[in-house]
Short mmCIF file of C-alpha atoms in Angstrom, two decimals:
data_model
loop_
_atom_site.label_atom_id
_atom_site.label_comp_id
_atom_site.label_asym_id
_atom_site.label_seq_id
_atom_site.Cartn_x
_atom_site.Cartn_y
_atom_site.Cartn_z
CA UNK A 1 65.16 77.20 85.23
CA UNK A 2 66.49 79.47 88.26
CA UNK A 3 68.67 81.96 86.70
CA UNK A 4 70.49 83.41 89.69
CA UNK A 5 71.02 87.03 88.15
CA UNK A 6 67.89 87.62 86.49
CA UNK A 7 65.81 86.64 89.46
CA UNK A 8 67.85 87.42 92.81
CA UNK A 9 68.57 91.05 91.19
CA UNK A 10 65.03 91.72 90.64
CA UNK A 11 64.11 92.10 94.59
CA UNK A 12 67.19 93.82 94.85
CA UNK A 13 66.67 97.84 94.92
CA UNK A 14 68.42 99.27 92.10
CA UNK A 15 70.51 101.92 93.33
CA UNK A 16 72.08 99.49 96.07
CA UNK A 17 75.77 99.30 95.02
CA UNK A 18 76.76 95.84 93.32
CA UNK A 19 80.33 96.09 93.27
CA UNK A 20 83.29 98.83 93.41
CA UNK A 21 86.97 99.68 94.40
CA UNK A 22 88.70 102.90 94.43
CA UNK A 23 87.96 104.18 91.09
CA UNK A 24 84.48 102.29 90.01
CA UNK A 25 80.88 101.87 91.47
CA UNK A 26 78.31 100.05 90.00
CA UNK A 27 75.00 99.43 91.28
CA UNK A 28 72.46 96.49 91.11
CA UNK A 29 70.37 98.55 88.64
CA UNK A 30 73.44 99.68 86.19
CA UNK A 31 74.55 95.84 86.02
CA UNK A 32 70.72 95.01 85.24
CA UNK A 33 70.77 96.89 82.24
CA UNK A 34 74.43 95.64 81.13
CA UNK A 35 73.09 92.02 81.86
CA UNK A 36 69.94 92.85 79.11
CA UNK A 37 71.92 94.59 76.44
CA UNK A 38 74.68 91.79 76.48
CA UNK A 39 71.62 89.56 75.95
CA UNK A 40 70.79 91.58 72.82
CA UNK A 41 74.41 92.37 71.26
CA UNK A 42 75.08 88.41 71.70
CA UNK A 43 72.50 85.87 71.04
CA UNK A 44 75.04 83.47 69.84
CA UNK A 45 76.12 82.82 73.68
CA UNK A 46 72.39 81.69 74.32
CA UNK A 47 72.60 78.39 75.68
CA UNK A 48 76.47 77.75 75.11
CA UNK A 49 78.95 76.63 77.56
CA UNK A 50 81.43 79.27 78.29
CA UNK A 51 84.59 79.88 79.19
CA UNK A 52 85.01 83.18 81.06
CA UNK A 53 88.73 84.59 81.68
CA UNK A 54 90.04 87.75 83.14
CA UNK A 55 93.21 88.90 85.11
CA UNK A 56 91.18 91.80 87.15
CA UNK A 57 88.68 90.44 89.99
CA UNK A 58 86.76 93.67 89.16
CA UNK A 59 86.26 93.01 85.61
CA UNK A 60 85.27 89.26 86.56
CA UNK A 61 82.47 90.65 88.96
CA UNK A 62 81.47 92.81 86.04
CA UNK A 63 81.32 90.64 83.43
CA UNK A 64 80.02 87.64 85.28
CA UNK A 65 76.21 88.10 85.79
CA UNK A 66 76.25 89.15 81.49
CA UNK A 67 77.95 85.64 80.85
CA UNK A 68 75.93 83.69 83.52
CA UNK A 69 72.59 85.24 81.92
CA UNK A 70 72.64 83.91 78.59
CA UNK A 71 75.29 80.78 78.82
CA UNK A 72 74.31 77.19 80.07
CA UNK A 73 77.89 75.94 81.28
CA UNK A 74 80.16 78.91 82.60
CA UNK A 75 83.65 78.07 83.74
CA UNK A 76 85.59 80.56 85.57
CA UNK A 77 88.61 79.78 83.96
CA UNK A 78 91.91 80.70 86.23
CA UNK A 79 94.77 83.02 84.33
CA UNK A 80 97.44 80.60 85.72
CA UNK A 81 96.31 77.13 83.80
CA UNK A 82 98.79 75.52 81.60
CA UNK A 83 97.50 75.51 78.23
CA UNK A 84 97.69 71.60 77.83
CA UNK A 85 95.53 71.67 80.93
CA UNK A 86 93.04 74.38 79.48
CA UNK A 87 92.57 72.39 76.55
CA UNK A 88 91.70 69.17 78.47
CA UNK A 89 89.20 71.07 80.73
CA UNK A 90 87.68 72.77 77.46
CA UNK A 91 87.40 68.94 75.93
CA UNK A 92 85.95 67.50 79.34
CA UNK A 93 83.55 70.78 79.85
CA UNK A 94 82.28 70.89 76.20
CA UNK A 95 83.46 74.19 76.35
CA UNK A 96 82.39 76.43 72.88
CA UNK A 97 83.12 79.94 73.62
CA UNK A 98 85.81 81.69 75.40
CA UNK A 99 84.67 85.16 76.68
CA UNK A 100 87.85 87.24 77.49
CA UNK A 101 87.68 90.54 79.23
CA UNK A 102 90.39 92.84 79.52
CA UNK A 103 89.15 96.29 81.16
CA UNK A 104 85.97 97.61 78.66
CA UNK A 105 86.78 95.24 76.24
CA UNK A 106 85.12 92.17 75.77
CA UNK A 107 86.72 89.57 73.27
CA UNK A 108 84.59 86.47 72.22
CA UNK A 109 86.18 83.47 70.30
CA UNK A 110 84.50 80.49 69.26
CA UNK A 111 86.68 77.60 69.97
CA UNK A 112 84.41 74.60 69.03
CA UNK A 113 81.14 73.18 67.99
CA UNK A 114 79.16 71.09 70.36
CA UNK A 115 76.04 70.06 69.73
CA UNK A 116 74.69 70.03 73.23
CA UNK A 117 71.35 68.67 75.06
CA UNK A 118 70.29 71.72 76.94
CA UNK A 119 69.76 70.44 80.50
CA UNK A 120 67.48 72.57 82.95
CA UNK A 121 69.80 73.61 85.24
CA UNK A 122 72.68 76.06 84.56
CA UNK A 123 76.27 74.47 85.53
CA UNK A 124 79.44 76.78 87.52
CA UNK A 125 82.64 75.19 86.77
CA UNK A 126 85.55 75.75 88.69
CA UNK A 127 89.48 74.89 88.77
CA UNK A 128 91.29 73.68 91.84
CA UNK A 129 94.27 75.29 92.69
CA UNK A 130 95.90 72.16 92.05
CA UNK A 131 98.75 72.74 94.73
CA UNK A 132 99.62 68.77 95.28
CA UNK A 133 98.99 67.98 91.50
CA UNK A 134 96.94 68.61 88.54
CA UNK A 135 93.99 71.07 88.97
CA UNK A 136 90.83 69.42 89.24
CA UNK A 137 87.73 70.51 86.99
CA UNK A 138 84.50 70.79 89.60
CA UNK A 139 81.19 71.53 88.31
CA UNK A 140 78.19 72.84 90.42
CA UNK A 141 74.50 73.41 89.95
CA UNK A 142 74.07 76.99 91.35
CA UNK A 143 71.58 75.99 94.38
CA UNK A 144 74.70 73.70 95.70
CA UNK A 145 77.34 76.95 95.77
CA UNK A 146 74.05 78.55 97.48
CA UNK A 147 73.13 76.36 100.10
CA UNK A 148 74.49 77.91 103.09
CA UNK A 149 74.22 81.75 101.70
CA UNK A 150 71.83 83.85 103.64
CA UNK A 151 69.14 85.40 101.19
CA UNK A 152 67.64 88.49 103.25
CA UNK A 153 67.44 91.41 100.90
CA UNK A 154 66.20 93.49 103.95
CA UNK A 155 69.17 93.00 106.32
CA UNK A 156 71.77 92.52 102.97
CA UNK A 157 71.65 96.32 103.13
CA UNK A 158 73.87 96.49 106.18
CA UNK A 159 76.39 94.53 104.82
CA UNK A 160 79.45 95.80 102.60
CA UNK A 161 81.90 92.77 101.92
CA UNK A 162 85.44 93.03 100.96
CA UNK A 163 86.78 90.43 98.30
CA UNK A 164 90.37 89.49 98.49
CA UNK A 165 90.38 85.94 97.03
CA UNK A 166 89.99 85.33 93.27
CA UNK A 167 86.76 85.42 92.07
CA UNK A 168 87.31 82.29 89.83
CA UNK A 169 88.51 80.15 93.37
CA UNK A 170 85.65 78.42 95.30
CA UNK A 171 86.60 80.83 98.54
CA UNK A 172 86.06 83.97 96.32
CA UNK A 173 82.77 82.34 94.71
CA UNK A 174 81.59 81.97 98.29
CA UNK A 175 82.07 85.65 99.13
CA UNK A 176 81.02 86.97 96.04
CA UNK A 177 77.42 84.89 96.11
CA UNK A 178 77.01 85.83 99.78
CA UNK A 179 77.13 89.45 98.85
CA UNK A 180 75.17 89.24 95.68
CA UNK A 181 72.26 86.52 97.44
CA UNK A 182 71.43 89.15 99.81
CA UNK A 183 71.99 92.22 97.80
CA UNK A 184 74.91 93.70 99.83
CA UNK A 185 77.78 95.26 98.20
CA UNK A 186 81.01 93.81 97.38
CA UNK A 187 84.24 95.99 97.23
CA UNK A 188 87.06 94.39 95.40
CA UNK A 189 90.86 94.52 95.74
CA UNK A 190 93.09 93.05 93.47
CA UNK A 191 95.61 90.52 93.81
CA UNK A 192 98.80 92.85 92.92
CA UNK A 193 97.59 95.82 95.30
CA UNK A 194 99.55 96.44 98.02
CA UNK A 195 98.06 95.43 101.46
CA UNK A 196 98.20 98.97 102.88
CA UNK A 197 96.15 100.57 100.05
CA UNK A 198 93.50 97.69 100.37
CA UNK A 199 93.16 97.99 104.12
CA UNK A 200 93.18 101.85 103.21
CA UNK A 201 90.01 101.14 100.17
CA UNK A 202 88.33 98.60 102.17
CA UNK A 203 88.29 101.58 105.15
CA UNK A 204 87.31 104.42 102.83
CA UNK A 205 84.12 102.28 101.44
CA UNK A 206 82.95 100.94 105.02
CA UNK A 207 84.24 97.24 104.66
CA UNK A 208 82.39 95.67 107.40
CA UNK A 209 82.24 91.81 106.06
CA UNK A 210 85.62 90.20 105.79
CA UNK A 211 86.57 86.65 104.55
CA UNK A 212 90.21 85.73 104.16
CA UNK A 213 93.01 82.89 105.07
CA UNK A 214 94.69 83.28 108.29
CA UNK A 215 98.14 84.02 106.17
CA UNK A 216 96.04 87.05 104.67
CA UNK A 217 94.61 87.98 108.53
CA UNK A 218 97.94 87.95 110.23
CA UNK A 219 99.32 89.96 107.19
CA UNK A 220 96.46 92.77 108.01
CA UNK A 221 97.19 92.85 111.42
CA UNK A 222 100.63 93.96 110.54
CA UNK A 223 99.11 97.16 108.24
CA UNK A 224 98.99 100.32 109.92
CA UNK A 225 95.72 101.43 109.53
CA UNK A 226 93.75 98.22 110.01
CA UNK A 227 92.60 99.79 113.32
CA UNK A 228 90.03 101.59 111.46
CA UNK A 229 88.36 98.94 109.49
CA UNK A 230 84.79 98.90 110.58
CA UNK A 231 84.69 95.04 110.60
CA UNK A 232 81.26 93.69 112.13
CA UNK A 233 82.22 90.03 110.55
CA UNK A 234 85.54 88.29 110.26
CA UNK A 235 85.51 84.75 108.62
CA UNK A 236 88.57 82.50 108.05
CA UNK A 237 89.01 79.75 105.87
CA UNK A 238 91.34 77.81 103.61
CA UNK A 239 93.97 77.61 106.10
CA UNK A 240 94.19 76.24 109.96
CA UNK A 241 92.79 79.00 112.21
CA UNK A 242 95.16 78.64 115.26
CA UNK A 243 94.31 80.08 118.41
CA UNK A 244 96.64 82.65 117.78
CA UNK A 245 95.19 84.50 115.33
CA UNK A 246 91.92 83.91 116.68
CA UNK A 247 92.96 85.91 119.83
CA UNK A 248 95.10 88.11 118.06
CA UNK A 249 91.68 88.92 115.68
CA UNK A 250 88.97 89.29 118.54
CA UNK A 251 91.43 91.80 120.34
CA UNK A 252 92.05 94.18 117.54
CA UNK A 253 88.56 93.95 116.38
CA UNK A 254 86.56 94.18 119.48
CA UNK A 255 83.11 94.77 117.75
CA UNK A 256 83.61 91.74 115.18
CA UNK A 257 82.28 87.98 115.37
CA UNK A 258 85.08 85.92 114.54
CA UNK A 259 84.04 82.66 112.50
CA UNK A 260 86.42 80.25 111.17
CA UNK A 261 85.05 78.03 108.56
CA UNK A 262 85.74 74.81 106.64
CA UNK A 263 85.21 74.43 103.38
CA UNK A 264 86.79 72.81 100.52
CA UNK A 265 86.29 73.10 96.42
CA UNK A 266 85.13 69.42 95.92
CA UNK A 267 83.49 68.89 99.40
CA UNK A 268 81.58 72.34 99.72
CA UNK A 269 81.31 74.25 102.70
CA UNK A 270 81.59 72.18 105.91
CA UNK A 271 80.76 73.75 108.68
CA UNK A 272 81.45 76.90 110.62
CA UNK A 273 83.13 77.36 114.11
CA UNK A 274 81.75 80.53 116.13
CA UNK A 275 82.95 79.89 119.82
CA UNK A 276 86.69 81.55 119.00
CA UNK A 277 87.87 78.68 119.57
CA UNK A 278 90.69 76.45 117.44
CA UNK A 279 89.61 73.61 116.06
CA UNK A 280 85.72 72.34 116.22
CA UNK A 281 83.49 70.59 119.18
CA UNK A 282 84.15 66.59 118.78
CA UNK A 283 80.34 66.59 118.40
CA UNK A 284 80.40 67.34 115.10
CA UNK A 285 81.77 64.01 114.14
CA UNK A 286 79.32 61.48 113.15
CA UNK A 287 75.33 62.18 113.13
CA UNK A 288 75.28 65.16 114.59
CA UNK A 289 73.51 68.45 114.52
CA UNK A 290 74.83 69.57 111.69
CA UNK A 291 72.53 69.79 109.02
CA UNK A 292 73.84 68.26 105.40
CA UNK A 293 76.67 66.98 106.41
CA UNK A 294 78.36 64.15 108.15
CA UNK A 295 81.81 63.69 109.17
CA UNK A 296 84.25 60.88 110.49
CA UNK A 297 87.54 60.49 111.48
CA UNK A 298 89.90 57.31 110.00
CA UNK A 299 93.08 57.01 111.03
CA UNK A 300 93.62 60.84 112.19
CA UNK A 301 92.32 61.84 108.86
CA UNK A 302 88.99 64.01 108.43
CA UNK A 303 86.47 62.51 106.17
CA UNK A 304 83.36 64.58 104.89
CA UNK A 305 79.90 63.34 103.19
CA UNK A 306 78.09 66.57 101.95
CA UNK A 307 75.08 67.23 99.85
CA UNK A 308 76.60 70.42 99.20
CA UNK A 309 79.61 69.81 97.47
CA UNK A 310 80.72 69.60 93.80
CA UNK A 311 77.90 68.05 91.60
CA UNK A 312 80.54 66.17 89.46
CA UNK A 313 84.17 65.99 89.29
CA UNK A 314 84.66 66.60 85.28
CA UNK A 315 88.42 65.85 85.74
CA UNK A 316 90.45 64.19 88.19
CA UNK A 317 89.85 61.85 90.96
CA UNK A 318 88.88 61.71 94.92
CA UNK A 319 88.93 59.63 97.42
CA UNK A 320 85.69 58.21 98.32
CA UNK A 321 84.67 55.69 100.27
CA UNK A 322 81.77 52.96 99.65
CA UNK A 323 79.54 55.15 101.67
CA UNK A 324 79.99 58.29 100.17
CA UNK A 325 82.78 60.34 102.57
CA UNK A 326 85.45 62.17 100.99
CA UNK A 327 88.88 61.68 102.41
CA UNK A 328 89.91 65.61 103.00
CA UNK A 329 93.32 64.90 103.28
CA UNK A 330 93.12 66.93 106.18
CA UNK A 331 94.92 65.47 109.64
CA UNK A 332 93.39 66.13 112.76
CA UNK A 333 94.06 65.44 116.63
CA UNK A 334 91.10 65.00 119.06
CA UNK A 335 92.38 66.84 122.54
CA UNK A 336 89.37 66.67 125.49
CA UNK A 337 86.18 67.13 123.39
CA UNK A 338 87.80 69.19 120.53
CA UNK A 339 88.75 68.01 117.15
CA UNK A 340 91.90 70.08 116.35
CA UNK A 341 93.38 69.94 112.55
CA UNK A 342 97.08 69.26 112.29
CA UNK A 343 97.93 69.75 108.97
CA UNK A 344 97.51 68.59 105.19
CA UNK A 345 98.48 64.64 105.08
CA UNK A 346 100.30 65.46 101.33
CA UNK A 347 102.39 67.99 103.05
CA UNK A 348 104.40 66.07 105.79
CA UNK A 349 107.95 66.01 106.09
CA UNK A 350 110.05 62.79 107.13
CA UNK A 351 112.51 63.68 109.62
CA UNK A 352 114.92 60.11 109.85
CA UNK A 353 111.50 58.22 109.50
CA UNK A 354 109.54 60.47 112.19
CA UNK A 355 106.74 62.24 110.64
CA UNK A 356 106.41 66.47 110.77
CA UNK A 357 103.60 67.94 109.73
CA UNK A 358 104.44 71.75 108.78
CA UNK A 359 101.14 73.29 110.36
CA UNK A 360 102.38 71.86 113.75
CA UNK A 361 105.32 73.64 113.74
CA UNK A 362 103.94 76.90 112.12
CA UNK A 363 101.62 77.16 115.08
CA UNK A 364 104.35 76.96 117.69
CA UNK A 365 106.26 79.49 115.90
CA UNK A 366 103.45 81.78 115.45
CA UNK A 367 102.31 81.70 118.95
CA UNK A 368 105.56 83.54 119.45
CA UNK A 369 104.48 87.39 120.46
CA UNK A 370 107.29 88.52 117.67
CA UNK A 371 106.33 86.24 114.93
CA UNK A 372 103.85 87.08 112.68
CA UNK A 373 103.78 84.60 110.09
CA UNK A 374 105.91 81.40 109.51
CA UNK A 375 106.55 78.93 107.01
CA UNK A 376 107.79 75.35 107.62
CA UNK A 377 109.09 73.16 104.70
CA UNK A 378 111.04 69.99 104.10
CA UNK A 379 114.67 70.37 102.81
CA UNK A 380 116.65 67.55 101.84
CA UNK A 381 119.48 66.23 103.87
CA UNK A 382 122.41 63.21 103.51
CA UNK A 383 122.12 61.97 107.15
CA UNK A 384 118.13 61.85 107.81
CA UNK A 385 116.63 62.52 104.53
CA UNK A 386 115.03 65.52 105.50
CA UNK A 387 115.23 68.31 107.79
CA UNK A 388 112.79 71.01 109.29
CA UNK A 389 113.54 74.58 107.87
CA UNK A 390 111.45 77.48 108.74
CA UNK A 391 111.08 80.98 107.46
CA UNK A 392 109.79 83.83 109.45
CA UNK A 393 108.14 87.12 109.13
CA UNK A 394 108.98 89.19 112.26
CA UNK A 395 107.40 92.65 113.35
CA UNK A 396 110.98 93.63 114.65
CA UNK A 397 113.67 94.76 112.30
CA UNK A 398 117.10 92.94 112.93
CA UNK A 399 120.80 93.34 112.53
CA UNK A 400 122.52 90.54 111.74
CA UNK A 401 123.52 89.96 114.87
CA UNK A 402 120.38 90.38 116.62
CA UNK A 403 118.90 88.05 114.24
CA UNK A 404 121.73 85.11 115.67
CA UNK A 405 120.18 85.73 119.19
CA UNK A 406 116.55 85.80 118.01
CA UNK A 407 117.13 82.67 116.07
CA UNK A 408 118.32 80.74 119.04
CA UNK A 409 115.61 82.38 121.55
CA UNK A 410 113.09 80.91 118.67
CA UNK A 411 115.09 77.32 118.53
CA UNK A 412 114.85 77.29 122.45
CA UNK A 413 111.12 78.33 122.36
CA UNK A 414 110.25 75.44 119.96
CA UNK A 415 111.92 72.99 121.79
CA UNK A 416 109.91 73.87 125.00
CA UNK A 417 106.87 72.75 123.09
CA UNK A 418 108.04 69.92 120.38
CA UNK A 419 110.28 67.24 120.28
CA UNK A 420 113.73 67.53 118.85
CA UNK A 421 113.53 66.36 115.28
CA UNK A 422 110.40 68.79 114.90
CA UNK A 423 112.47 71.85 115.99
CA UNK A 424 113.32 73.68 112.96
CA UNK A 425 117.09 72.98 112.22
CA UNK A 426 117.40 76.06 110.20
CA UNK A 427 115.69 79.16 110.37
CA UNK A 428 115.40 82.35 108.17
CA UNK A 429 114.14 86.11 108.19
CA UNK A 430 112.13 87.16 105.28
CA UNK A 431 109.80 90.24 104.65
CA UNK A 432 107.15 87.98 102.92
CA UNK A 433 106.23 84.62 102.58
CA UNK A 434 103.92 84.18 99.18
CA UNK A 435 100.67 83.28 99.00
CA UNK A 436 98.70 81.71 96.22
CA UNK A 437 95.55 83.20 94.30
CA UNK A 438 93.39 81.37 97.09
CA UNK A 439 95.28 83.19 99.85
CA UNK A 440 97.20 80.06 101.33
CA UNK A 441 100.70 79.87 101.92
CA UNK A 442 102.40 78.47 98.74
CA UNK A 443 104.00 75.01 99.46
CA UNK A 444 105.83 73.24 96.88
CA UNK B 1 138.04 74.55 106.90
CA UNK B 2 138.55 72.55 110.61
CA UNK B 3 138.14 75.57 112.61
CA UNK B 4 134.76 76.33 110.66
CA UNK B 5 133.67 72.78 111.71
CA UNK B 6 134.65 73.13 114.66
CA UNK B 7 132.86 76.22 115.21
CA UNK B 8 129.55 74.51 113.56
CA UNK B 9 130.25 71.04 115.40
CA UNK B 10 129.75 73.18 118.90
CA UNK B 11 126.83 75.22 117.64
CA UNK B 12 125.01 71.69 116.30
CA UNK B 13 126.08 70.14 119.87
CA UNK B 14 124.30 73.54 121.46
CA UNK B 15 121.34 73.44 119.14
CA UNK B 16 120.32 70.08 119.81
CA UNK B 17 120.62 70.63 123.70
CA UNK B 18 124.17 69.01 124.75
CA UNK B 19 126.16 70.30 126.97
CA UNK B 20 129.66 69.55 125.50
CA UNK B 21 131.40 72.35 123.52
CA UNK B 22 134.82 71.63 122.40
CA UNK B 23 137.82 73.91 121.64
CA UNK B 24 139.49 71.16 119.57
CA UNK B 25 138.57 67.94 118.47
CA UNK B 26 141.11 64.96 117.74
CA UNK B 27 141.42 63.46 114.09
CA UNK B 28 140.99 60.06 115.91
CA UNK B 29 138.07 61.17 117.61
CA UNK B 30 135.02 58.90 116.95
CA UNK B 31 131.79 61.15 115.97
CA UNK B 32 129.75 58.92 117.29
CA UNK B 33 131.06 59.11 120.68
CA UNK B 34 131.60 63.43 120.53
CA UNK B 35 127.95 63.96 122.11
CA UNK B 36 126.47 64.70 118.83
CA UNK B 37 123.55 62.33 117.91
CA UNK B 38 122.30 61.96 114.46
CA UNK B 39 119.84 65.17 114.62
CA UNK B 40 122.61 66.97 115.54
CA UNK B 41 124.90 65.95 112.56
CA UNK B 42 122.12 66.49 110.60
CA UNK B 43 122.06 70.02 111.49
CA UNK B 44 125.96 70.33 111.47
CA UNK B 45 125.89 69.22 107.69
CA UNK B 46 122.97 71.71 107.22
CA UNK B 47 125.08 74.24 108.79
CA UNK B 48 127.98 73.52 106.33
CA UNK B 49 126.26 73.46 103.64
CA UNK B 50 124.74 77.22 104.16
CA UNK B 51 128.11 78.61 104.98
CA UNK B 52 130.18 76.78 102.31
CA UNK B 53 126.89 76.51 99.71
CA UNK B 54 128.48 72.78 99.71
CA UNK B 55 127.06 69.36 100.44
CA UNK B 56 129.96 66.68 99.91
CA UNK B 57 127.12 64.17 100.70
CA UNK B 58 125.16 64.56 97.47
CA UNK B 59 128.64 65.03 95.47
CA UNK B 60 129.90 61.44 96.16
CA UNK B 61 129.60 58.96 93.85
CA UNK B 62 130.26 56.37 96.41
CA UNK B 63 128.66 57.33 100.20
CA UNK B 64 131.15 57.31 102.48
CA UNK B 65 130.44 57.64 106.35
CA UNK B 66 133.13 59.11 108.09
CA UNK B 67 133.63 57.43 111.48
CA UNK B 68 136.02 59.98 112.73
CA UNK B 69 136.37 63.59 112.84
CA UNK B 70 139.42 63.75 110.85
CA UNK B 71 137.66 61.94 108.05
CA UNK B 72 134.83 64.35 108.18
CA UNK B 73 137.29 67.45 107.87
CA UNK B 74 138.99 65.63 105.33
CA UNK B 75 135.84 65.23 103.01
CA UNK B 76 134.88 68.95 103.13
CA UNK B 77 138.49 69.76 102.32
CA UNK B 78 138.20 67.47 99.33
CA UNK B 79 135.27 68.75 97.87
CA UNK B 80 135.59 72.50 98.68
CA UNK B 81 138.81 72.68 96.34
#
């Protein structure tokens, strides 16, 4: 049986930093001693199915190796799950113990007695965010989660990853596993922290690899001190990486490689795009040069077949066809040998029978030089059913009468790019557009 | 109310790329002949909702589709009381 922590950590120099934040630094040596101590103190957890909960990313990273080195199944339980969903997940996953971490305290609660047959491979369970319905509970073998991670411990010494996703989400887990698989350091921010402070901490700790959503990156570009981040590698994922955000990052961080990545909790890591262009080459479709995944487009929707996806879906269902392709729910458009992401199938707005995809309008708005971020949504209308509405974060501070002028300008700008029913009917200026624990724009 | 509706009417015309602008609209003017198309009409209703916090069409028990400008104004006056 492969144990990630005991096996991987053995080859990493013990004085290397494992995780750090403003207040604490923990080395790989220190975490290894903690693992040994935890095993001795909590023999009841050996081979058991455990849920791990913490409201701090740092505390979670500190305790995950301890619990994962003893447990059979480990469920990285997000904070925001509803009571009935938690109950259902516990029962589906045969959870026996809940390990709650808050600061230095570890509280272990037994929730059920399950006699299980210990299978050889450890399972890691993650929950999807459930933005479009009930969250799904997905199980992975650690080998599947780590199929795309690089495992060069010598090179890993040069990398310091910043974590700005929740660790109990697929995107956060990918960053975490990439960091530890090569013995790199992980600098951890917390979700409630001010972005200026996060950028300052990441600069101070020398974070040179950072993976975040386009929404997050747009905000980073707005911070005063983002220029000082010593970035070598920038990854975008979770939302559509449009050309505007790719260009801005390339201009802003001249020494960094800018990569966008396509992944989902259900299908795992799909592919990466490294040519600084939005979308991906058409030759990725079909039996392509991509290893271990296959893509196809059916009725403008992207379908993916992957051998590094979830190993079992314990709760919820997927749209899978007879050939084993999963419907990603992402609408795509092919233009000149390139496939572009247009938006989510589930988020379309119906304006008098015409389909409008919010992300398409956002991409146009975001390409305006004075727009930092935008969110497009449908609002009920008695005449056409729905109308397109937009919220805008602008770099400019605007007085009321200036807002009116800028609104008009934005509408004219959209009109030059979009047919009339797609142009936002109402525009509102806001200070902030909320993102969820996976860094994506919250869409209700 | 009439003044506000007229102002928003002109804004909706402008936003939908129509060249017409009105200083006054006769009560008997047929809405569909004013230059405002259904998108413009939808935008007008949304503008008025923003301004008055009122969407009379959602409050109606029986939907009424106004055909003249006068009827349209009348609906708003009635529900704004």
